[in-house]
């Protein structure tokens, strides 16, 4: 019997409870032990809950209980999740989390404490919800150097962009629907401005390269400026627009960014709709792989959390090797110097003449669009006027 505690009984926490209570037999078969929830920590009252005796508001009940071997942190936010996780690891308890903000910010320190204490800090659910992606990078693809990792890492923005493309929906209505379905972060800015995807690509790049990538060093643009005409011009190119977290990992350096990108319909990622996420990995021996599934939502996210609980229970006396180290010097490539192609939208039709080799997309409601050849951001900005806008094309394979 292994006793566990859930910190936070919100969307994900209640999903974790539901899975542990529902799949009891299967979880025992896979982990080798019964898994019993001994506490649920939440500041709210749950007097109508059938197991209301499990609830506590005092974290010390959990921390000081030696029977609790695994702490499941699904509270979200940095504080007090950081302090609680650190205290649990320092006390020799395994910690499992879905908290990407915490992993992206304090992951190095928490992994180091876990290593010192011989316990596990596992965070599969922090990236791409229910899609297994961190374990494949760390284990199944261990034979490869991962040269690229990129994908649709935010369900809310993908839901919004899908509605804009398929239904001509308005941005605000699509966002409200995503929030009502429980996909969006409490503060939707984290989704629509790309901060959530930025943390996820930083975690992916850190794990894939073995060197910590600070999300603050990942240039990030959101989707709030995308217009109906952008959608229509992309469609004319037989393409869609998706918010992409992108990282290239070569020769000990990392080029990373989060931005809306134009993706041709021939790319498998173009079909990834609604709240679904997809992550593409390019390994130097395996070539390209794409992982696809539900990137947000109660049960898919809880599914990844509970899989980590099973792994922690299986390795209750042992540490799974899961680490990254701090970089020695700057490993980040200057993003302004990386050439790529852009879809430019402008009211100034003559602008295209200053872009040698550009191909014209067309004209719509007084606006004009074209695709540039590969050029750096610095070169692009030197040519654009105040009212011109651009969206990057997904870099070619
Ligand atoms: N708000 C996030 C998303 C939740 O929409 O993808 C999952 O991390």
Short mmCIF file of N, CA and C and ligand atoms in Angstrom, two decimals, residues 100 154-156 183-185 191 196 200 295-296, ligand 1:
data_model
loop_
_atom_site.label_atom_id
_atom_site.label_comp_id
_atom_site.label_asym_id
_atom_site.label_seq_id
_atom_site.Cartn_x
_atom_site.Cartn_y
_atom_site.Cartn_z
N UNK A 100 3.26 23.54 -15.03
CA UNK A 100 4.35 23.92 -15.96
C UNK A 100 5.05 25.20 -15.53
N UNK A 154 -0.66 24.57 -26.88
CA UNK A 154 -1.71 25.22 -26.09
C UNK A 154 -3.07 24.94 -26.69
N UNK A 155 -3.90 24.26 -25.89
CA UNK A 155 -5.21 23.83 -26.37
C UNK A 155 -6.16 24.99 -26.59
N UNK A 156 -6.11 25.97 -25.68
CA UNK A 156 -7.04 27.10 -25.76
C UNK A 156 -6.86 27.87 -27.06
N UNK A 183 -10.65 24.73 -20.46
CA UNK A 183 -9.33 24.58 -21.10
C UNK A 183 -8.40 25.72 -20.75
N UNK A 184 -8.99 26.92 -20.64
CA UNK A 184 -8.15 28.11 -20.51
C UNK A 184 -7.56 28.22 -19.10
N UNK A 185 -6.44 28.89 -18.99
CA UNK A 185 -5.87 29.22 -17.68
C UNK A 185 -6.78 30.22 -17.00
N UNK A 191 -2.65 32.08 -21.97
CA UNK A 191 -2.88 31.28 -23.18
C UNK A 191 -2.70 32.13 -24.43
N UNK A 196 1.90 30.40 -21.78
CA UNK A 196 1.75 28.98 -21.43
C UNK A 196 2.58 28.11 -22.39
N UNK A 200 6.02 25.64 -21.84
CA UNK A 200 6.06 24.24 -22.28
C UNK A 200 7.22 23.99 -23.23
N UNK A 295 -4.49 18.03 -25.25
CA UNK A 295 -3.45 18.78 -24.54
C UNK A 295 -3.95 19.53 -23.33
N UNK A 296 -5.24 19.46 -23.06
CA UNK A 296 -5.79 20.15 -21.90
C UNK A 296 -7.07 19.44 -21.49
N1 LIG B 1 -4.45 26.40 -20.68
C1 LIG B 1 -3.71 25.26 -21.12
C2 LIG B 1 -4.06 24.99 -22.57
C3 LIG B 1 -4.05 24.09 -20.25
O1 LIG B 1 -5.03 25.59 -23.06
O2 LIG B 1 -3.38 24.21 -23.23
C4 LIG B 1 -3.15 22.93 -20.42
O3 LIG B 1 -1.83 23.24 -20.09
#
